[in-house]
Short mmCIF file of C-alpha atoms and ligand atoms in Angstrom, two decimals:
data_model
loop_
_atom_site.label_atom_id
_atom_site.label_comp_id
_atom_site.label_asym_id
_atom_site.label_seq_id
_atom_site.Cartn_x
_atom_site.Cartn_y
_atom_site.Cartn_z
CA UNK A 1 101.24 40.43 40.52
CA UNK A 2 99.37 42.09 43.08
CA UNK A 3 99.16 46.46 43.08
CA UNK A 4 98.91 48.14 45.52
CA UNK A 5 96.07 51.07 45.28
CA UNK A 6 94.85 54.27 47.66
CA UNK A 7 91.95 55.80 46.54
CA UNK A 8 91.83 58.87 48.10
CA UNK A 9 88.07 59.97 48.73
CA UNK A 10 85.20 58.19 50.29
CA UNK A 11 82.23 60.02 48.61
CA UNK A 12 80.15 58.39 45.85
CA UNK A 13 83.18 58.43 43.32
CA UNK A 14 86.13 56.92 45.83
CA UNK A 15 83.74 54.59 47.01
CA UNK A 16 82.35 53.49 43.78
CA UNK A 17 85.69 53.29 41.75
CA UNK A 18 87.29 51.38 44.97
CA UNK A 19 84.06 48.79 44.38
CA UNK A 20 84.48 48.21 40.93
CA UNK A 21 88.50 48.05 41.12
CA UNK A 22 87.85 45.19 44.00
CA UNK A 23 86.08 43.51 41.17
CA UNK A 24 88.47 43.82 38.88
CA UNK A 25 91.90 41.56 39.99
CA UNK A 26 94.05 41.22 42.91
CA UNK A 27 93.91 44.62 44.07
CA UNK A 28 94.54 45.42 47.65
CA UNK A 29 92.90 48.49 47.86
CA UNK A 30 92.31 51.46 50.55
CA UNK A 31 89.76 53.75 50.85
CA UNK A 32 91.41 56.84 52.78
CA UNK A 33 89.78 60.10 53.44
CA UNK A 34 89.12 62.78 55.94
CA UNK A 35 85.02 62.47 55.66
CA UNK A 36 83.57 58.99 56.21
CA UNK A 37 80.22 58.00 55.73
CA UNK A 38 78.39 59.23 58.40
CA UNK A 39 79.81 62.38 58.56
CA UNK A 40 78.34 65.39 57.58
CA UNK A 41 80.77 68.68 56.23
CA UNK A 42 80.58 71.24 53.32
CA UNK A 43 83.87 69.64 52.02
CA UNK A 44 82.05 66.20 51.72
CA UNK A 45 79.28 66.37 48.83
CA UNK A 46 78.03 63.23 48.78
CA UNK A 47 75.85 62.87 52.31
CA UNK A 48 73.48 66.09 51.04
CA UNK A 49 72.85 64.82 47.36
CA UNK A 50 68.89 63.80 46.85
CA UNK A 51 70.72 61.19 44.38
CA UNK A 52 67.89 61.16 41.67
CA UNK A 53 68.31 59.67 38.22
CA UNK A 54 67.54 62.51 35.90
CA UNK A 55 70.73 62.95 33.59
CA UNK A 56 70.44 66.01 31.16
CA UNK A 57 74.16 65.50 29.77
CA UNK A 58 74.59 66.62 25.95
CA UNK A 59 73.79 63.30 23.99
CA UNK A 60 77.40 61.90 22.16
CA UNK A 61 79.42 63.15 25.15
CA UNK A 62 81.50 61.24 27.51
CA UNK A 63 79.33 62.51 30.11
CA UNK A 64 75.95 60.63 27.92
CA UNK A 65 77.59 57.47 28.33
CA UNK A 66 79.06 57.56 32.00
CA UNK A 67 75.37 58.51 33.04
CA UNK A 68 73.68 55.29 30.86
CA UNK A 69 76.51 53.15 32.00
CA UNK A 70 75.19 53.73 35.61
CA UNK A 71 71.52 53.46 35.13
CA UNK A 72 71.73 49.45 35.14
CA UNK A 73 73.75 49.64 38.52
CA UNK A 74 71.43 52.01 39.91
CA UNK A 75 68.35 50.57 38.53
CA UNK A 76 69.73 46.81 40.11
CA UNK A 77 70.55 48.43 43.62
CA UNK A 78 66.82 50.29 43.59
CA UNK A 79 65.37 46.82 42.36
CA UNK A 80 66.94 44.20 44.33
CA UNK A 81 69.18 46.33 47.37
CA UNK A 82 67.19 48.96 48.68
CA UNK A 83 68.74 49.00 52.05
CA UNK A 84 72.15 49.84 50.02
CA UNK A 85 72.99 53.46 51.52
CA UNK A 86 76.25 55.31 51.95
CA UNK A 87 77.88 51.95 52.55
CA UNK A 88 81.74 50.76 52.01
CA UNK A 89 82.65 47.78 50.07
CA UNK A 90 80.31 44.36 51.19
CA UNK A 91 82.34 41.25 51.12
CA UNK A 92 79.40 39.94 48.87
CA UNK A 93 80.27 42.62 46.40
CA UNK A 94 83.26 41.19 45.02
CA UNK A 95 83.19 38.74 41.99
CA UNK A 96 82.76 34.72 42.55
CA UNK A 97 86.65 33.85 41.71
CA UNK A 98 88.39 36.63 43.48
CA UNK A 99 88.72 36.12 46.81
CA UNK A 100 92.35 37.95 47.64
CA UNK A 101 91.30 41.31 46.86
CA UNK A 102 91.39 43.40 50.35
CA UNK A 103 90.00 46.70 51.12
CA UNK A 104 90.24 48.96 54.06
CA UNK A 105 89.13 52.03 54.80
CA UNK A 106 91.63 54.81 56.96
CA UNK A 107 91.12 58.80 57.94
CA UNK A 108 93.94 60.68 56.17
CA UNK A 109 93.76 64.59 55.72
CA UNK A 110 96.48 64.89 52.53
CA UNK A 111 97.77 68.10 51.79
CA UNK A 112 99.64 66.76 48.88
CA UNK A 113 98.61 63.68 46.58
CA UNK A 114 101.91 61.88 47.31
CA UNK A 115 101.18 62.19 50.99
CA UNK A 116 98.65 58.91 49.89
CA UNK A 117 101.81 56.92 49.21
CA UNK A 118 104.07 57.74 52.63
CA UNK A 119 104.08 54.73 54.97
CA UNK A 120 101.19 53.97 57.68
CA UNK A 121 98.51 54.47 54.46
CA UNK A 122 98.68 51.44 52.90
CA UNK A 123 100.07 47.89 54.81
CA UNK A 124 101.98 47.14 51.83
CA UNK A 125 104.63 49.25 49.95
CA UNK A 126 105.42 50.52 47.49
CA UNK A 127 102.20 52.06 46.52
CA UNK A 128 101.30 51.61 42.68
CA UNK A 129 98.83 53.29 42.36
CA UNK A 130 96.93 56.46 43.61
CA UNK A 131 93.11 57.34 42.60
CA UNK A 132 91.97 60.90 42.97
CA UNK A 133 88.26 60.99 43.90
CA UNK A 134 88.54 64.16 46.03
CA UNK A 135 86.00 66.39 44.70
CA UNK A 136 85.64 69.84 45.63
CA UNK A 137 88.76 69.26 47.15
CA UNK A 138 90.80 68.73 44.45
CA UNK A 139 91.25 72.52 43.78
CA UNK A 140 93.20 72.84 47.42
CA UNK A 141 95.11 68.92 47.47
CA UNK A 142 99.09 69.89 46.54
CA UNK A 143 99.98 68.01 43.53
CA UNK A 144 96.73 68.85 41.82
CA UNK A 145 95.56 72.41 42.74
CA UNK A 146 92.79 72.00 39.34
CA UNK A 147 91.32 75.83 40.11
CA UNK A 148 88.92 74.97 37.28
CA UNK A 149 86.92 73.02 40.20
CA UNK A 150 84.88 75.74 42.16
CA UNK A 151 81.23 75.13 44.49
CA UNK A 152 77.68 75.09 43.59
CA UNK A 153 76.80 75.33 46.75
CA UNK A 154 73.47 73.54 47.76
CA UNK A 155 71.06 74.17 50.63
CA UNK A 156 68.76 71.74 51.48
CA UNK A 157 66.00 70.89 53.98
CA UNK A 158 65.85 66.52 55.16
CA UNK A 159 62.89 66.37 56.99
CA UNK A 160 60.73 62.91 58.42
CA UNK A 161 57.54 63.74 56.30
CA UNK A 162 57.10 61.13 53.16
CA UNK A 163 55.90 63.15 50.29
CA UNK A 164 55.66 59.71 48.87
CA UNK A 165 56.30 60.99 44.95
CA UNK A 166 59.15 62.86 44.05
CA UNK A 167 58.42 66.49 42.92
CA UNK A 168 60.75 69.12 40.99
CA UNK A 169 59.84 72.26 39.87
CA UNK A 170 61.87 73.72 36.85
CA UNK A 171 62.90 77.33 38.21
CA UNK A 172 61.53 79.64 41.35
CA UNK A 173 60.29 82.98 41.90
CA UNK A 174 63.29 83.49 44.46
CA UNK A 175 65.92 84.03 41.28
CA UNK A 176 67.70 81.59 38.91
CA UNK A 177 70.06 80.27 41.82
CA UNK A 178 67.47 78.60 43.36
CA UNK A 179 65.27 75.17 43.44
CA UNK A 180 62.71 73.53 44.07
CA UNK A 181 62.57 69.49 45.18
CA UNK A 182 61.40 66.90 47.19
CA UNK A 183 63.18 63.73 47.47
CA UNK A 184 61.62 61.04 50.29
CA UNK A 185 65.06 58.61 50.13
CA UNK A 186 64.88 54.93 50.30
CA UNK A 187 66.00 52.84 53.85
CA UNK A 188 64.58 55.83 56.39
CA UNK A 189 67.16 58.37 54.83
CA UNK A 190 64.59 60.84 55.15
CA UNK A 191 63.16 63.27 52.80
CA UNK A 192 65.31 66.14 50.91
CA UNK A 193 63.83 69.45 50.26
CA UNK A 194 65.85 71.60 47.80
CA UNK A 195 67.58 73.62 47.28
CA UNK A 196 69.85 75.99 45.83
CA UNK A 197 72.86 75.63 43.54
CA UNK A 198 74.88 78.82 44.32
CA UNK A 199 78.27 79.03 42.09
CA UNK A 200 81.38 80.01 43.92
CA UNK A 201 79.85 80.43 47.36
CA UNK A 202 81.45 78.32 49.85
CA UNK A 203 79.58 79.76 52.93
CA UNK A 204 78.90 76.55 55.02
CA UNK A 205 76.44 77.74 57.24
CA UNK A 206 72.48 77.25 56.08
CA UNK A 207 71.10 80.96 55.60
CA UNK A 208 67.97 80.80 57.42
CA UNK A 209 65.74 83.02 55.26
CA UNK A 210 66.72 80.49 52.47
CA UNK A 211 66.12 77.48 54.16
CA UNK A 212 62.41 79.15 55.08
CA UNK A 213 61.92 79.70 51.10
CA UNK A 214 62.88 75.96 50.52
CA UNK A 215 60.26 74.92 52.84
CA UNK A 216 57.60 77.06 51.90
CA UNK A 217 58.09 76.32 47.95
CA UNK A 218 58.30 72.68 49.02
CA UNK A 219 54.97 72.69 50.81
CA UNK A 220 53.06 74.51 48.64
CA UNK A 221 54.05 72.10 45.56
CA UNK A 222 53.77 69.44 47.62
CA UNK A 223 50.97 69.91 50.51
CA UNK A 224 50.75 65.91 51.08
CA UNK A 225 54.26 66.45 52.99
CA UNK A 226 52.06 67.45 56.17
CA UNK A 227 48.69 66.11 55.36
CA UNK A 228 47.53 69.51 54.33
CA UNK A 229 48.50 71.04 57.86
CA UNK A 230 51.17 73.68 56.46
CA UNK A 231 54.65 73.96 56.93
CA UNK A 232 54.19 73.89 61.08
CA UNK A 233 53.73 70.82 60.75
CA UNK A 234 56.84 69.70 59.08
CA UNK A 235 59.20 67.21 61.36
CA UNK A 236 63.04 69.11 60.48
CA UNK A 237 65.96 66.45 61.06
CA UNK A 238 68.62 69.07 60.09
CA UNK A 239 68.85 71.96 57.50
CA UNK A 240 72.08 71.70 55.81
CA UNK A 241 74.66 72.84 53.01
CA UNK A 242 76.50 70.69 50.79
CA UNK A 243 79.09 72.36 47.76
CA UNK A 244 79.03 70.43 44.31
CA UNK A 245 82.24 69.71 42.72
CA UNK A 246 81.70 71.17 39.64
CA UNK A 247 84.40 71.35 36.76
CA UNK A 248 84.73 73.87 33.88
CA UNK A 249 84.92 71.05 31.03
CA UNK A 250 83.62 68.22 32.74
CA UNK A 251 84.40 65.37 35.12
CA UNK A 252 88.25 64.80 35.33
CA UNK A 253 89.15 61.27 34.35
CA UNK A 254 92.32 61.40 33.42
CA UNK A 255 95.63 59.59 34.07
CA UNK A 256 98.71 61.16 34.99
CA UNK A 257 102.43 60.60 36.71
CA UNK A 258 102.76 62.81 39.33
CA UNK A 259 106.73 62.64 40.81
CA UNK A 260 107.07 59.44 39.42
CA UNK A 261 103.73 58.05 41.11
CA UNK A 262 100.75 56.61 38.66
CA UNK A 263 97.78 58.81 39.15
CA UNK A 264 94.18 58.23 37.93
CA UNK A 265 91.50 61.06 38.52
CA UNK A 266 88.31 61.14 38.88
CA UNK A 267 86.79 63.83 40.34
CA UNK A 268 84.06 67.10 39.51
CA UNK A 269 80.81 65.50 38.46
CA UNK A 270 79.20 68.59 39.95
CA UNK A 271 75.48 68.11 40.16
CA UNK A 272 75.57 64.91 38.90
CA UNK A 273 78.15 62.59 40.88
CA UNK A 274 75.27 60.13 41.75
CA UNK A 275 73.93 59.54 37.99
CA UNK A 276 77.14 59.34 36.80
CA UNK A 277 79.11 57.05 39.49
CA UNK A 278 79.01 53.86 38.08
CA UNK A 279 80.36 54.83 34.55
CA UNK A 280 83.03 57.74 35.76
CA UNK A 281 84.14 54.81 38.26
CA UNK A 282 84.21 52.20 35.15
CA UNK A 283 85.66 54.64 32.96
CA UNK A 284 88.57 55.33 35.38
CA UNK A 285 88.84 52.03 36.24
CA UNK A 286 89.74 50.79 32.36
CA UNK A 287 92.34 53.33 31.91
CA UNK A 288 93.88 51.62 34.61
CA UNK A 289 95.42 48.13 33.26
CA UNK A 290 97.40 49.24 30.82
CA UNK A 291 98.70 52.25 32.88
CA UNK A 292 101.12 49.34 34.75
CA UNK A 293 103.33 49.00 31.73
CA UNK A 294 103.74 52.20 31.46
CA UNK A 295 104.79 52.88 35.15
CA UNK A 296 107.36 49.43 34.96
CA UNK A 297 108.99 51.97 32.24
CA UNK A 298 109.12 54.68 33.95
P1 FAD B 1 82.66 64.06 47.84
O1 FAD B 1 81.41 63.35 48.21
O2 FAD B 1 82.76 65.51 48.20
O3 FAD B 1 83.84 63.27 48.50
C1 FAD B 1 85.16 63.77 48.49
C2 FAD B 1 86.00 62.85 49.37
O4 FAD B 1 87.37 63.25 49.26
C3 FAD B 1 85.65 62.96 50.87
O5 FAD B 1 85.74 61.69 51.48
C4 FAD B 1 86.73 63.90 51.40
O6 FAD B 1 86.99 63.74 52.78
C5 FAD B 1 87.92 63.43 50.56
N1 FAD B 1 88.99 64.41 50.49
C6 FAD B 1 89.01 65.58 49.80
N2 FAD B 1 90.20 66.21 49.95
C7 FAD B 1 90.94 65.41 50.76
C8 FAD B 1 92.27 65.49 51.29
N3 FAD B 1 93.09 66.53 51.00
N4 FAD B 1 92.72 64.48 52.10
C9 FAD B 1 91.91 63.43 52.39
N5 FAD B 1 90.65 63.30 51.92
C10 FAD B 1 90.18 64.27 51.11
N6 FAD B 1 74.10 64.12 42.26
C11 FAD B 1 73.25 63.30 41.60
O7 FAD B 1 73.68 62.49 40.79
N7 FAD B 1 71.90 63.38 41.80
C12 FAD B 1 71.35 64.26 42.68
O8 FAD B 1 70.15 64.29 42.87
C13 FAD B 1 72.22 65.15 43.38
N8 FAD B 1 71.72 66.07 44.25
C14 FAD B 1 72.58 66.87 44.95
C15 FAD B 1 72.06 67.77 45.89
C16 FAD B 1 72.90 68.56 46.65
C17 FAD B 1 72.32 69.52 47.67
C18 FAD B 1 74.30 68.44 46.50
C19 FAD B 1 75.26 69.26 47.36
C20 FAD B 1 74.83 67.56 45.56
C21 FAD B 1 73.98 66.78 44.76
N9 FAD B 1 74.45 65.89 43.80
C22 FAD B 1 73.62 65.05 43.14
C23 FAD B 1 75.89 65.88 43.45
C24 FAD B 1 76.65 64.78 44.18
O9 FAD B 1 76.35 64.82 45.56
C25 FAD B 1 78.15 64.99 43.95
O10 FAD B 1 78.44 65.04 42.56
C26 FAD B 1 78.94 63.82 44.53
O11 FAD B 1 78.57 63.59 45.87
C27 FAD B 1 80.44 64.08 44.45
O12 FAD B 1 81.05 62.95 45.03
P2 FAD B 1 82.60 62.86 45.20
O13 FAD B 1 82.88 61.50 45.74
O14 FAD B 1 83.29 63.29 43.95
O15 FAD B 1 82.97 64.00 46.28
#
């Protein structure tokens, strides 16, 4: 029988776990969240995120095997998709046989989880299902209110120079909460130059003295960025600020019954929500089947 799922969250998890649950069966499925893609906000992590492939998790961890499980998905989407953004669901996504599964995408601002389930969110009722993919954001959503989910707040510099390599330097001069990258993304998504990964500072304004140090340390390691011609000559799109999800113990994947609704979480990658997308999604995604005989119980 069909379910009926909101995932609530449109960053790299929502979007990600919404994909592979559209492969799954005959889901109809919406994406609803108050950042899109396209927008650009502290609160929304995923825009400001170099997305590199470098994972550093503890080897025998869930975290190991959510980060290789993603590497073929990644690797395929590098290889073969490179146009592949910040993009919702493409029709040509879903599997050969399945051709009812529907997805939409809606703004919603939630203040409580349950608020995903209240009519005018999905067009069918009741709701079966809701998926938690609100990062950060998940330490303020009623219902949830995890305080072990706090910012690493990171400032970064996307500018139209091509280094043409990537570059990362392991530690600064500028003290140990701060970075130094260069990311040139695929598709004309500019170059990133990092950073800073600040714990528990949610300031959302980019501190100019900082964003000066991110340049300089950027040119200097990287001097091809201008041709040689210093850090004048560097074309700024925007400096901004984006705040990592990160969770004491880990990404939350996690199933739950929340006033009598199925939950599934999957939220707090921190640092690490790009490298690990495709196997937090999976692994939220399989502890969904059998969750439906436990909610006919209920
Ligand atoms: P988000 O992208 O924050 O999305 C949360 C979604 O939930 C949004 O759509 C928001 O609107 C919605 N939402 C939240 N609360 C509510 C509510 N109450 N009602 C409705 N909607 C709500 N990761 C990597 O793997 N590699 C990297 O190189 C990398 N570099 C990074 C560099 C920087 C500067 C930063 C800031 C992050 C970086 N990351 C990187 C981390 C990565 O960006 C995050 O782990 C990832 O984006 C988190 O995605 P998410 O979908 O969980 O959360």
């Amino acid at each position: 029988m069909a379910k009926n799922i909101v995932v609530i969250g449109a960053g790299v998890a929502g979007l990600t776990t919404a994909l592979l649950l559209s492969k799954k069966s005959t889901y109809n499925i919406v994406v609803a969240a108050k950042h899109m893609p396209g927008d650009y906000d502290t609160e929304y992590a995923s825009p400001w995120a170099g997305a590199n492939y470098m994972p550093v998790s503890i080897s025998g961890t869930d975290a190991a095997d959510w980060d290789k499980n993603t590497r073929g998905s990644l690797e395929d989407l590098a290889r073969n998709h490179p146009g592949a953004g910040f993009q919702s669901l493409p029709k040509e996504a879903l599997g050969p046989d399945i051709d009812s599964a529907t997805v939409f995408t809606s703004r919603g601002v939630f203040d409580h989880i349950l608020d995903a389930t209240t009519s005018g969110i999905h067009p069918n009722s009741p709701v079966d299902l809701v998926v938690n993919c609100t990062g950060l954001m998940a330490s303020k959503l009623g219902g949830v209110q995890d305080t072990s989910v706090v910012p690493a707040r990171g400032q970064i510099d996307i500018v139209r120079n091509d280094a043409g390599k990537m570059l990362d330097m392991s530690g600064t001069d500028d003290g140990d909460e701060e970075a130094c990258y260069v990311m040139t993304r695929t598709a004309g998504g500019g170059t990133i130059l990092g950073g800073s990964y600040q714990k528990d500072n949610w300031e959302s304004q980019p501190d100019p003295n900082l964003a000066v140090r991110i340049i300089k340390r950027a040119v200097k390691m990287c001097p091809a960025l201008t041709n040689g011609k210093g850090m004048e000559h560097l074309d700024i799109i925007r400096h901004g600020v984006g705040l990592r999800p990160v969770r004491e113990g880990g990404t939350r994947i996690e199933k739950e019954h929340i006033g009598g609704v199925l939950v599934v979480h999957n939220y707090g990658a921190g640092g690490a929500g790009y490298q690990s997308s495709y196997g937090c999604a999976q692994a939220a995604v399989d502890l969904i089947d059998p969750a439906w005989d436990v909610q006919s119980k209920l």
